[in-house]
mmCIF file of C-alpha atoms in Angstrom:
data_model
loop_
_atom_site.group_PDB
_atom_site.id
_atom_site.type_symbol
_atom_site.label_atom_id
_atom_site.label_comp_id
_atom_site.label_asym_id
_atom_site.label_seq_id
_atom_site.Cartn_x
_atom_site.Cartn_y
_atom_site.Cartn_z
ATOM 1 C CA MET A 43 0.000 0.000 0.000
ATOM 2 C CA ASN A 44 1.352 3.417 -0.912
ATOM 3 C CA ARG A 45 1.797 5.671 2.036
ATOM 4 C CA VAL A 46 -0.517 8.678 1.973
ATOM 5 C CA SER A 47 1.246 11.968 2.674
ATOM 6 C CA ARG A 48 -0.811 14.334 4.786
ATOM 7 C CA THR A 49 0.571 17.545 6.169
ATOM 8 C CA ILE A 50 -0.544 20.087 8.731
ATOM 9 C CA LEU A 51 1.257 23.413 8.510
ATOM 10 C CA LEU A 52 1.492 25.542 11.609
ATOM 11 C CA LEU A 53 2.322 29.209 11.657
ATOM 12 C CA VAL A 54 4.761 30.290 14.354
ATOM 13 C CA ALA A 55 3.042 33.090 16.299
ATOM 14 C CA MET A 56 1.752 36.136 14.493
ATOM 15 C CA LEU A 57 1.954 34.347 11.149
ATOM 16 C CA PHE A 58 5.718 34.584 11.258
ATOM 17 C CA ALA A 59 8.629 32.605 12.622
ATOM 18 C CA ILE A 60 12.148 33.315 13.687
ATOM 19 C CA SER A 61 15.504 31.783 14.116
ATOM 20 C CA ILE A 62 18.546 32.237 16.224
ATOM 21 C CA GLY A 63 22.076 31.076 15.544
ATOM 22 C CA ALA A 64 24.589 28.636 16.950
ATOM 23 C CA GLN A 65 28.205 28.988 17.968
ATOM 24 C CA GLU A 66 30.916 28.460 15.411
ATOM 25 C CA SER A 67 32.887 25.261 15.553
ATOM 26 C CA THR A 68 36.358 25.845 16.966
ATOM 27 C CA ALA A 69 39.123 25.548 14.418
ATOM 28 C CA ASP A 70 41.128 22.949 16.345
ATOM 29 C CA GLY A 71 38.275 21.258 18.167
ATOM 30 C CA ALA A 72 36.936 21.864 21.662
ATOM 31 C CA GLN A 73 39.679 21.831 24.315
ATOM 32 C CA PHE A 74 37.183 22.243 27.138
ATOM 33 C CA TYR A 75 34.025 20.178 27.486
ATOM 34 C CA LEU A 76 31.687 20.668 30.422
ATOM 35 C CA SER A 77 28.509 18.695 31.039
ATOM 36 C CA GLY A 78 26.154 18.233 33.927
ATOM 37 C CA THR A 79 22.686 18.588 35.385
ATOM 38 C CA ILE A 80 21.060 21.648 36.972
ATOM 39 C CA SER A 81 18.463 21.052 39.671
ATOM 40 C CA ASP A 82 16.462 22.819 42.373
ATOM 41 C CA ALA A 83 18.411 22.716 45.651
ATOM 42 C CA THR A 84 15.167 22.442 47.637
ATOM 43 C CA THR A 85 13.182 19.842 45.700
ATOM 44 C CA GLY A 86 15.911 18.112 43.699
ATOM 45 C CA ARG A 87 13.862 18.491 40.532
ATOM 46 C CA PRO A 88 15.726 19.271 37.289
ATOM 47 C CA ILE A 89 15.574 22.876 36.071
ATOM 48 C CA PRO A 90 14.867 23.116 32.329
ATOM 49 C CA HIS A 91 15.929 26.085 30.197
ATOM 50 C CA ALA A 92 18.512 27.325 32.716
ATOM 51 C CA THR A 93 21.209 29.542 31.196
ATOM 52 C CA ILE A 94 24.888 28.570 31.196
ATOM 53 C CA VAL A 95 27.275 31.413 30.274
ATOM 54 C CA VAL A 96 31.063 31.508 29.839
ATOM 55 C CA GLU A 97 32.157 34.569 31.816
ATOM 56 C CA GLY A 98 33.871 37.300 29.827
ATOM 57 C CA THR A 99 32.547 35.948 26.521
ATOM 58 C CA SER A 100 29.292 35.835 24.574
ATOM 59 C CA ILE A 101 29.201 31.998 24.560
ATOM 60 C CA SER A 102 26.143 30.420 26.175
ATOM 61 C CA VAL A 103 23.798 27.409 26.103
ATOM 62 C CA VAL A 104 20.628 26.328 27.937
ATOM 63 C CA SER A 105 19.734 23.138 29.778
ATOM 64 C CA ASN A 106 17.229 20.707 28.273
ATOM 65 C CA GLU A 107 13.947 19.432 29.748
ATOM 66 C CA ASP A 108 15.919 17.141 32.081
ATOM 67 C CA GLY A 109 18.156 19.983 33.291
ATOM 68 C CA PHE A 110 21.106 18.496 31.374
ATOM 69 C CA PHE A 111 23.582 20.573 29.359
ATOM 70 C CA THR A 112 26.914 20.439 27.558
ATOM 71 C CA LEU A 113 29.243 23.375 26.923
ATOM 72 C CA LYS A 114 32.228 23.380 24.556
ATOM 73 C CA THR A 115 34.949 26.032 24.258
ATOM 74 C CA ALA A 116 38.377 26.273 22.638
ATOM 75 C CA SER A 117 40.119 26.690 26.022
ATOM 76 C CA VAL A 118 39.402 26.368 29.733
ATOM 77 C CA PRO A 119 37.265 29.415 30.641
ATOM 78 C CA LYS A 120 37.925 31.664 33.617
ATOM 79 C CA GLY A 121 34.442 31.024 34.901
ATOM 80 C CA VAL A 122 31.042 29.571 34.016
ATOM 81 C CA ALA A 123 27.813 31.043 35.433
ATOM 82 C CA PHE A 124 24.530 29.158 35.919
ATOM 83 C CA SER A 125 21.221 31.023 36.286
ATOM 84 C CA CYS A 126 17.459 30.734 35.895
ATOM 85 C CA VAL A 127 14.412 32.865 36.624
ATOM 86 C CA GLY A 128 13.640 32.817 40.347
ATOM 87 C CA TYR A 129 16.960 31.255 41.410
ATOM 88 C CA GLN A 130 20.235 32.533 42.828
ATOM 89 C CA SER A 131 23.054 32.377 40.291
ATOM 90 C CA GLN A 132 26.060 30.139 40.816
ATOM 91 C CA VAL A 133 29.556 30.510 39.331
ATOM 92 C CA LEU A 134 32.378 27.969 38.998
ATOM 93 C CA ARG A 135 35.981 29.134 38.575
ATOM 94 C CA GLY A 136 39.552 27.871 38.845
ATOM 95 C CA GLN A 137 40.243 24.287 39.872
ATOM 96 C CA ALA A 138 36.570 23.589 40.539
ATOM 97 C CA LEU A 139 36.064 24.156 36.824
ATOM 98 C CA SER A 140 39.232 22.765 35.234
ATOM 99 C CA ARG A 141 38.986 19.391 36.994
ATOM 100 C CA ARG A 142 35.522 18.936 35.456
ATOM 101 C CA ASN A 143 36.864 19.183 31.897
ATOM 102 C CA GLY A 144 35.296 16.264 30.052
ATOM 103 C CA ALA A 145 38.008 16.522 27.380
ATOM 104 C CA THR A 146 40.518 15.297 29.984
ATOM 105 C CA GLY A 147 38.292 12.794 31.761
ATOM 106 C CA GLY A 148 36.542 15.118 34.190
ATOM 107 C CA GLU A 149 33.273 14.016 35.784
ATOM 108 C CA PRO A 150 29.928 15.683 34.948
ATOM 109 C CA LEU A 151 28.710 18.480 37.202
ATOM 110 C CA SER A 152 25.717 18.510 39.499
ATOM 111 C CA ILE A 153 24.598 22.114 40.010
ATOM 112 C CA ALA A 154 21.919 22.844 42.631
ATOM 113 C CA LEU A 155 20.421 26.336 42.387
ATOM 114 C CA ARG A 156 18.670 27.816 45.400
ATOM 115 C CA PRO A 157 15.323 29.595 44.967
ATOM 116 C CA THR A 158 15.606 33.355 45.405
ATOM 117 C CA ALA A 159 14.489 34.791 48.732
ATOM 118 C CA ILE A 160 14.092 38.520 48.131
ATOM 119 C CA ALA A 161 14.824 40.489 51.310
ATOM 120 C CA LEU A 162 12.248 43.104 52.248
ATOM 121 C CA LYS A 163 14.837 45.888 51.994
ATOM 122 C CA GLU A 164 15.484 44.890 48.362
ATOM 123 C CA VAL A 165 11.840 45.103 47.343
ATOM 124 C CA VAL A 166 10.930 48.250 45.463
ATOM 125 C CA VAL A 167 7.225 48.442 44.756
ATOM 126 C CA TRP A 168 6.076 50.182 41.589
ATOM 127 C CA THR A 169 3.245 52.331 42.897
ATOM 128 C CA GLU A 170 2.186 53.855 39.591
ATOM 129 C CA ASP A 171 0.132 52.346 36.782
ATOM 130 C CA PRO A 172 1.907 49.167 35.534
ATOM 131 C CA ARG A 173 0.960 50.265 32.021
ATOM 132 C CA GLU A 174 3.199 53.303 32.556
ATOM 133 C CA LEU A 175 6.084 51.030 33.599
ATOM 134 C CA VAL A 176 5.748 49.161 30.304
ATOM 135 C CA ARG A 177 5.638 52.466 28.403
ATOM 136 C CA ILE A 178 8.837 53.644 30.100
ATOM 137 C CA ALA A 179 10.545 50.343 29.256
ATOM 138 C CA ILE A 180 9.509 50.791 25.614
ATOM 139 C CA ARG A 181 10.979 54.311 25.540
ATOM 140 C CA LYS A 182 14.265 52.929 26.901
ATOM 141 C CA ILE A 183 14.648 50.229 24.244
ATOM 142 C CA SER A 184 17.069 52.330 22.173
ATOM 143 C CA GLN A 185 19.456 52.753 25.112
ATOM 144 C CA ASN A 186 19.128 49.277 26.640
ATOM 145 C CA TYR A 187 19.575 47.141 23.518
ATOM 146 C CA CYS A 188 22.295 46.950 20.890
ATOM 147 C CA GLY A 189 22.656 50.110 18.804
ATOM 148 C CA GLU A 190 24.660 48.461 16.029
ATOM 149 C CA ALA A 191 24.245 45.514 13.685
ATOM 150 C CA GLU A 192 25.401 42.146 15.044
ATOM 151 C CA MET A 193 25.926 38.598 13.818
ATOM 152 C CA TYR A 194 24.482 35.849 15.999
ATOM 153 C CA GLN A 195 25.132 32.135 15.961
ATOM 154 C CA GLY A 196 22.660 29.677 17.421
ATOM 155 C CA PHE A 197 21.166 26.215 17.615
ATOM 156 C CA TYR A 198 17.590 25.504 16.505
ATOM 157 C CA ARG A 199 15.417 22.427 17.073
ATOM 158 C CA GLU A 200 11.825 21.563 16.242
ATOM 159 C CA THR A 201 9.939 18.417 17.176
ATOM 160 C CA ALA A 202 6.464 16.975 16.686
ATOM 161 C CA MET A 203 4.726 14.392 18.854
ATOM 162 C CA LYS A 204 1.666 12.244 18.241
ATOM 163 C CA ARG A 205 0.188 11.539 21.643
ATOM 164 C CA GLN A 206 3.248 10.551 23.702
ATOM 165 C CA HIS A 207 5.736 9.558 20.991
ATOM 166 C CA PHE A 208 7.915 11.636 18.681
ATOM 167 C CA ILE A 209 7.118 11.467 14.973
ATOM 168 C CA TYR A 210 9.498 14.146 13.722
ATOM 169 C CA VAL A 211 12.768 15.779 14.805
ATOM 170 C CA ALA A 212 14.786 18.446 12.979
ATOM 171 C CA GLU A 213 17.659 20.580 14.206
ATOM 172 C CA GLY A 214 20.279 22.886 12.826
ATOM 173 C CA VAL A 215 23.043 25.411 13.342
ATOM 174 C CA VAL A 216 21.989 28.846 12.123
ATOM 175 C CA ASP A 217 23.480 32.287 11.564
ATOM 176 C CA MET A 218 21.465 35.441 12.149
ATOM 177 C CA TYR A 219 22.049 39.046 11.136
ATOM 178 C CA LYS A 220 20.238 41.602 13.293
ATOM 179 C CA THR A 221 20.278 45.320 12.628
ATOM 180 C CA SER A 222 20.305 47.920 15.397
ATOM 181 C CA TYR A 223 17.349 47.941 17.784
ATOM 182 C CA ASN A 224 16.730 51.465 16.516
ATOM 183 C CA HIS A 225 15.428 49.832 13.324
ATOM 184 C CA ASN A 226 12.622 47.384 12.592
ATOM 185 C CA VAL A 227 13.107 43.696 11.752
ATOM 186 C CA TYR A 228 12.654 43.941 7.980
ATOM 187 C CA ARG A 229 16.386 43.720 7.178
ATOM 188 C CA ASP A 230 17.131 41.000 9.733
ATOM 189 C CA ARG A 231 18.042 37.646 8.183
ATOM 190 C CA VAL A 232 18.585 34.022 9.170
ATOM 191 C CA ALA A 233 20.594 31.399 7.268
ATOM 192 C CA ILE A 234 20.968 27.668 7.912
ATOM 193 C CA ARG A 235 24.599 26.602 8.261
ATOM 194 C CA LYS A 236 23.842 22.899 8.600
ATOM 195 C CA GLY A 237 20.839 20.846 9.624
ATOM 196 C CA ARG A 238 19.269 17.391 9.706
ATOM 197 C CA ARG A 239 15.848 15.778 10.148
ATOM 198 C CA LEU A 240 14.243 12.458 10.989
ATOM 199 C CA LEU A 241 10.654 11.426 10.266
ATOM 200 C CA SER A 242 8.763 8.453 11.655
ATOM 201 C CA PRO A 243 8.426 5.785 8.930
ATOM 202 C CA LYS A 244 5.493 4.045 10.653
ATOM 203 C CA GLN A 245 2.428 3.488 8.499
ATOM 204 C CA GLY A 246 0.192 4.931 11.216
ATOM 205 C CA ASP A 247 2.101 8.219 11.350
ATOM 206 C CA THR A 248 0.797 9.553 8.055
ATOM 207 C CA LEU A 249 -0.013 13.045 9.295
ATOM 208 C CA THR A 250 3.085 15.230 9.053
ATOM 209 C CA VAL A 251 3.308 18.396 11.154
ATOM 210 C CA LYS A 252 5.381 21.229 9.713
ATOM 211 C CA VAL A 253 6.166 24.562 11.357
ATOM 212 C CA MET A 254 6.357 27.418 8.881
ATOM 213 C CA GLY A 255 9.393 29.666 9.197
ATOM 214 C CA GLY A 256 10.601 28.064 12.423
ATOM 215 C CA PRO A 257 14.263 29.173 12.237
ATOM 216 C CA VAL A 258 13.117 32.792 11.850
ATOM 217 C CA LEU A 259 11.910 32.826 15.496
ATOM 218 C CA PRO A 260 14.418 35.433 16.814
ATOM 219 C CA VAL A 261 13.431 37.880 14.098
ATOM 220 C CA GLN A 262 9.645 37.931 14.082
ATOM 221 C CA LEU A 263 9.083 36.891 17.708
ATOM 222 C CA ASP A 264 11.595 39.326 19.165
ATOM 223 C CA VAL A 265 8.870 41.259 21.012
ATOM 224 C CA VAL A 266 11.265 44.068 21.905
ATOM 225 C CA LYS A 267 12.416 44.803 18.359
ATOM 226 C CA ASN A 268 9.316 43.753 16.426
ATOM 227 C CA ALA A 269 6.941 46.376 17.812
ATOM 228 C CA ASP A 270 4.140 45.141 15.545
ATOM 229 C CA LEU A 271 3.894 42.015 17.679
ATOM 230 C CA LEU A 272 2.844 43.519 21.014
ATOM 231 C CA LEU A 273 4.776 46.536 22.323
ATOM 232 C CA ASN A 274 3.008 49.351 20.496
ATOM 233 C CA VAL A 275 0.398 51.810 21.744
ATOM 234 C CA GLU A 276 -2.479 50.465 19.673
ATOM 235 C CA GLU A 277 -1.905 46.830 20.635
ATOM 236 C CA LEU A 278 -1.280 47.540 24.322
ATOM 237 C CA ASN A 279 -4.644 49.295 24.533
ATOM 238 C CA ASN A 280 -6.197 45.839 24.120
ATOM 239 C CA TYR A 281 -4.777 44.676 27.461
ATOM 240 C CA VAL A 282 -5.306 45.054 31.194
ATOM 241 C CA PHE A 283 -2.104 45.361 33.273
ATOM 242 C CA ALA A 284 -1.347 44.242 36.835
ATOM 243 C CA MET A 285 1.798 44.192 38.978
ATOM 244 C CA MET A 286 2.946 40.772 40.197
ATOM 245 C CA PRO A 287 5.486 39.853 42.923
ATOM 246 C CA SER A 288 9.089 40.685 42.034
ATOM 247 C CA THR A 289 11.616 37.987 41.146
ATOM 248 C CA THR A 290 15.226 37.715 39.988
ATOM 249 C CA ILE A 291 17.009 36.753 36.785
ATOM 250 C CA GLY A 292 20.739 36.190 37.159
ATOM 251 C CA ASP A 293 20.658 37.863 40.604
ATOM 252 C CA ARG A 294 19.152 41.033 39.093
ATOM 253 C CA LEU A 295 15.813 42.130 40.549
ATOM 254 C CA GLN A 296 12.883 42.191 38.149
ATOM 255 C CA TYR A 297 9.503 43.869 38.049
ATOM 256 C CA VAL A 298 6.843 41.473 36.751
ATOM 257 C CA VAL A 299 3.799 42.802 34.880
ATOM 258 C CA ALA A 300 0.859 40.543 34.015
ATOM 259 C CA ILE A 301 -1.235 41.240 30.923
ATOM 260 C CA LYS A 302 -4.613 39.839 29.912
ATOM 261 C CA PRO A 303 -7.170 40.688 27.212
ATOM 262 C CA ARG A 304 -9.173 43.823 27.911
ATOM 263 C CA TRP A 305 -11.933 43.176 25.406
ATOM 264 C CA VAL A 306 -12.826 41.048 22.392
ATOM 265 C CA THR A 307 -10.907 41.738 19.170
ATOM 266 C CA PRO A 308 -11.105 40.226 15.656
ATOM 267 C CA TYR A 309 -7.958 38.205 16.424
ATOM 268 C CA PRO A 310 -6.871 36.278 19.543
ATOM 269 C CA LEU A 311 -4.913 38.109 22.247
ATOM 270 C CA TYR A 312 -2.424 36.878 24.842
ATOM 271 C CA ASN A 313 -2.291 36.246 28.536
ATOM 272 C CA GLY A 314 1.233 36.714 29.759
ATOM 273 C CA LEU A 315 3.991 38.068 31.965
ATOM 274 C CA LEU A 316 6.525 40.765 31.090
ATOM 275 C CA TYR A 317 9.756 40.879 33.125
ATOM 276 C CA ILE A 318 11.475 44.270 33.419
ATOM 277 C CA ASP A 319 14.920 44.811 34.968
ATOM 278 C CA ARG A 320 14.541 47.036 38.034
ATOM 279 C CA GLU A 321 17.773 48.939 37.388
ATOM 280 C CA THR A 322 17.814 49.394 33.609
ATOM 281 C CA LEU A 323 14.055 49.049 32.942
ATOM 282 C CA ALA A 324 14.868 46.711 30.041
ATOM 283 C CA PHE A 325 12.544 43.879 29.049
ATOM 284 C CA THR A 326 14.337 40.673 30.079
ATOM 285 C CA ARG A 327 11.702 37.999 29.511
ATOM 286 C CA ALA A 328 8.233 37.567 28.040
ATOM 287 C CA GLU A 329 5.916 34.612 28.691
ATOM 288 C CA LEU A 330 2.920 34.682 26.354
ATOM 289 C CA SER A 331 -0.014 32.278 26.067
ATOM 290 C CA LEU A 332 -2.507 32.693 23.244
ATOM 291 C CA ASP A 333 -6.154 32.937 24.293
ATOM 292 C CA VAL A 334 -7.679 29.917 22.521
ATOM 293 C CA SER A 335 -11.153 30.251 24.031
ATOM 294 C CA ASP A 336 -12.468 31.239 20.599
ATOM 295 C CA ARG A 337 -11.463 28.177 18.577
ATOM 296 C CA GLU A 338 -12.225 29.741 15.212
ATOM 297 C CA LYS A 339 -9.981 32.764 15.799
ATOM 298 C CA ALA A 340 -7.217 30.631 17.315
ATOM 299 C CA THR A 341 -7.340 28.252 14.346
ATOM 300 C CA ARG A 342 -7.006 31.117 11.861
ATOM 301 C CA PHE A 343 -4.028 32.373 13.848
ATOM 302 C CA MET A 344 -2.184 29.042 14.198
ATOM 303 C CA LEU A 345 -3.023 27.016 11.101
ATOM 304 C CA VAL A 346 -1.758 27.568 7.549
ATOM 305 C CA ARG A 347 -3.413 24.571 5.905
ATOM 306 C CA LYS A 348 -4.541 21.012 6.574
ATOM 307 C CA PRO A 349 -5.726 17.968 4.610
ATOM 308 C CA ALA A 350 -9.372 17.758 3.607
ATOM 309 C CA GLY A 351 -11.453 15.813 6.102
ATOM 310 C CA VAL A 352 -9.290 16.718 9.103
ATOM 311 C CA PHE A 353 -10.718 18.909 11.866
ATOM 312 C CA PHE A 354 -8.138 21.048 13.671
ATOM 313 C CA ARG A 355 -8.819 21.938 17.324
ATOM 314 C CA PRO A 356 -6.304 24.330 18.951
ATOM 315 C CA ARG A 357 -5.461 23.709 22.601
ATOM 316 C CA GLU A 358 -2.388 25.819 23.355
ATOM 317 C CA LEU A 359 0.189 28.175 21.865
ATOM 318 C CA THR A 360 2.776 29.454 24.331
ATOM 319 C CA THR A 361 5.850 31.541 23.606
ATOM 320 C CA THR A 362 8.812 32.312 25.865
ATOM 321 C CA ILE A 363 11.445 34.892 24.910
ATOM 322 C CA ASP A 364 14.530 35.431 27.093
ATOM 323 C CA TYR A 365 16.984 38.328 26.946
ATOM 324 C CA ARG A 366 20.375 38.430 28.670
ATOM 325 C CA TYR A 367 22.074 41.476 30.197
ATOM 326 C CA ASP A 368 25.803 41.662 29.410
ATOM 327 C CA GLU A 369 28.056 44.658 30.083
ATOM 328 C CA GLY A 370 25.321 47.238 29.772
ATOM 329 C CA VAL A 371 23.569 45.705 26.756
ATOM 330 C CA THR A 372 20.521 43.416 26.744
ATOM 331 C CA ARG A 373 20.256 40.871 23.897
ATOM 332 C CA ILE A 374 17.899 38.090 22.901
ATOM 333 C CA SER A 375 19.227 34.758 24.184
ATOM 334 C CA TYR A 376 16.549 32.054 23.948
ATOM 335 C CA ILE A 377 13.116 31.553 22.419
ATOM 336 C CA ARG A 378 10.617 28.701 22.578
ATOM 337 C CA ASN A 379 7.252 28.108 20.912
ATOM 338 C CA LEU A 380 4.932 25.271 21.936
ATOM 339 C CA PHE A 381 1.790 24.198 20.024
ATOM 340 C CA ARG A 382 -0.784 21.710 21.298
ATOM 341 C CA PHE A 383 -3.762 20.706 19.196
ATOM 342 C CA ASN A 384 -6.114 17.845 18.402
ATOM 343 C CA CYS A 385 -6.981 16.464 14.999
ATOM 344 C CA ASP A 386 -10.292 14.724 14.314
ATOM 345 C CA TRP A 387 -10.947 12.620 11.248
ATOM 346 C CA LYS A 388 -14.418 12.149 9.838
ATOM 347 C CA ARG A 389 -16.181 9.032 11.134
ATOM 348 C CA ARG A 390 -13.588 8.509 13.890
ATOM 349 C CA LEU A 391 -14.739 8.403 17.493
ATOM 350 C CA PHE A 392 -11.663 9.834 19.237
ATOM 351 C CA ALA A 393 -9.397 12.774 18.402
ATOM 352 C CA THR A 394 -5.611 12.446 18.238
ATOM 353 C CA SER A 395 -3.473 14.880 20.225
ATOM 354 C CA PHE A 396 -0.372 16.482 18.701
ATOM 355 C CA THR A 397 2.378 18.655 20.163
ATOM 356 C CA ALA A 398 4.861 20.705 18.142
ATOM 357 C CA CYS A 399 7.766 22.559 19.726
ATOM 358 C CA CYS A 400 10.451 24.788 18.257
ATOM 359 C CA GLU A 401 13.231 26.442 20.231
ATOM 360 C CA MET A 402 16.440 28.328 19.594
ATOM 361 C CA VAL A 403 19.343 29.313 21.808
ATOM 362 C CA VAL A 404 21.882 32.000 20.933
ATOM 363 C CA THR A 405 25.296 30.450 21.503
ATOM 364 C CA ASP A 406 27.510 33.363 20.417
ATOM 365 C CA HIS A 407 27.423 36.834 18.878
ATOM 366 C CA GLU A 408 29.803 39.480 17.541
ATOM 367 C CA PRO A 409 29.647 42.929 15.915
ATOM 368 C CA ALA A 410 28.681 42.809 12.245
ATOM 369 C CA ALA A 411 31.024 45.682 11.341
ATOM 370 C CA GLY A 412 33.141 44.721 8.340
ATOM 371 C CA ARG A 413 30.979 41.680 7.578
ATOM 372 C CA LEU A 414 28.404 41.433 4.838
ATOM 373 C CA PRO A 415 24.827 40.869 6.010
ATOM 374 C CA ILE A 416 23.121 37.632 5.002
ATOM 375 C CA LYS A 417 21.890 38.023 1.441
ATOM 376 C CA GLY A 418 18.220 37.593 0.670
ATOM 377 C CA ARG A 419 18.789 34.569 -1.561
ATOM 378 C CA ASP A 420 20.748 32.838 1.215
ATOM 379 C CA SER A 421 18.271 33.609 3.995
ATOM 380 C CA PHE A 422 15.517 31.396 5.358
ATOM 381 C CA ASP A 423 12.044 32.536 4.313
ATOM 382 C CA SER A 424 9.244 32.762 6.886
ATOM 383 C CA ARG A 425 7.030 30.960 4.345
ATOM 384 C CA ASP A 426 9.366 27.948 4.240
ATOM 385 C CA ALA A 427 9.323 24.860 6.457
ATOM 386 C CA PHE A 428 12.631 23.821 8.030
ATOM 387 C CA TYR A 429 11.510 20.231 7.417
ATOM 388 C CA ASP A 430 11.898 20.759 3.652
ATOM 389 C CA LYS A 431 15.343 22.371 3.846
ATOM 390 C CA VAL A 432 17.501 19.806 5.631
ATOM 391 C CA ASP A 433 18.637 16.194 5.151
ATOM 392 C CA TYR A 434 18.087 13.014 7.150
ATOM 393 C CA PHE A 435 20.127 12.020 10.224
ATOM 394 C CA LEU A 436 23.253 10.173 9.132
ATOM 395 C CA ASP A 437 26.548 11.309 10.681
ATOM 396 C CA PRO A 438 26.800 10.507 14.434
ATOM 397 C CA LEU A 439 29.449 13.268 14.750
ATOM 398 C CA PHE A 440 27.246 15.763 12.954
ATOM 399 C CA TRP A 441 27.561 18.527 15.570
ATOM 400 C CA GLU A 442 31.327 18.262 16.028
ATOM 401 C CA ASP A 443 32.300 21.083 18.419
ATOM 402 C CA TYR A 444 29.104 23.109 18.093
ATOM 403 C CA ASN A 445 27.211 24.093 21.215
ATOM 404 C CA ILE A 446 23.678 22.702 21.095
ATOM 405 C CA ILE A 447 20.633 22.110 23.276
ATOM 406 C CA GLU A 448 21.161 18.532 24.410
ATOM 407 C CA PRO A 449 18.215 16.232 23.597
ATOM 408 C CA SER A 450 16.187 15.136 26.600
ATOM 409 C CA VAL A 451 16.285 11.463 27.578
ATOM 410 C CA SER A 452 12.885 10.858 25.985
ATOM 411 C CA LEU A 453 13.909 12.623 22.766
ATOM 412 C CA ASP A 454 17.260 10.829 22.623
ATOM 413 C CA GLU A 455 15.525 7.462 23.015
ATOM 414 C CA ALA A 456 12.958 8.427 20.380
ATOM 415 C CA ILE A 457 15.699 9.338 17.895
ATOM 416 C CA GLY A 458 17.325 5.954 18.467
ATOM 417 C CA LYS A 459 14.035 4.130 17.890
ATOM 418 C CA LEU A 460 13.258 6.123 14.739
ATOM 419 C CA LEU A 461 16.723 5.414 13.335
ATOM 420 C CA LYS A 462 16.365 1.676 14.036
ATOM 421 C CA THR A 463 12.910 1.582 12.446
ATOM 422 C CA LYS A 464 14.169 3.443 9.397
ATOM 423 C CA ALA A 465 17.167 1.082 9.060
ATOM 424 C CA LYS A 466 14.860 -1.959 8.975
ATOM 425 C CA ARG A 467 12.870 -0.635 6.025
#
């Protein structure tokens, strides 16, 4: 029987998608290799999406869903910092770091971060309208974010799950050119340096999920730079604002502003949290969840197209954007989009649940001065699917010395099963 190809195309938030780059491979191979697990010192639970930064450089990675990470550099760094929202940062230096070098047989790390306990004397309450706080932060964008063009490198991954098992995995190293934050995103570009994909060959997995423009996440979903997305006067008028308890990011105190829809609009709005640095008043994090209570509007927002006879039911679209403060400048560092939806087929009793996730971590950046921007013909188009642009998994040493987001245990096992199944056919 010929396999029927059926595809659902998802649009990455606001009918656009973005991408963020990955660190360049070192010329002579990684001389320092650090791995380990980050957990909550109180509960022992792993901390996903924690940030790991090489001090004095722009090199960084994030932990996976299991709190696990790997970090590769050309030499032993002076220090490595570990941080996450709501936790006290921790730094390793000197012998504590060098003896953990996996390149010379060092053992993996076990980092336990303590939840932040904000002292009363540190708490500064914003007594004015939280909407005004957001407006001030918007006015300060030009002084808080990079005022010149930069080249970013990053690692991108997208996955799709049918119920509880993975049916598709794709990942790649990308380059990104971003103009000054004084300009819009229209000249920003993303290019794929290398990538690979793996699709379930099972007869039952005939519905393929594709994310349109996934690698373009850091361009179109950069809420700070892409004012059309959220941070403009007209759009903000659609929301109600409320102050939430303060927290910390990397030991820096943060105001937290909650937003929720103010009234009904022709398109779906968000519920979310905006994190604003208390000292610089820069946006440092945004957590957005699409209001899917109106299924018809949410479907128009999320879905590009689907096979005839399939009913699409949106359940969730959440977006997280992280920014990192470094020597007076705040830059985008990590972005994650998560889709959950059900698909019903005619004459079938039960719906099938699907989950699609795409994420990107910035692993390095440098000034773009003296370098040509990514040309239009070489850039990834927001109308393209990453799935169609990369090859199948083959080389086990594919990532060489690149910094990546390590696959979770469940994803790693799924990749192994998919490869074995493919090899048998």
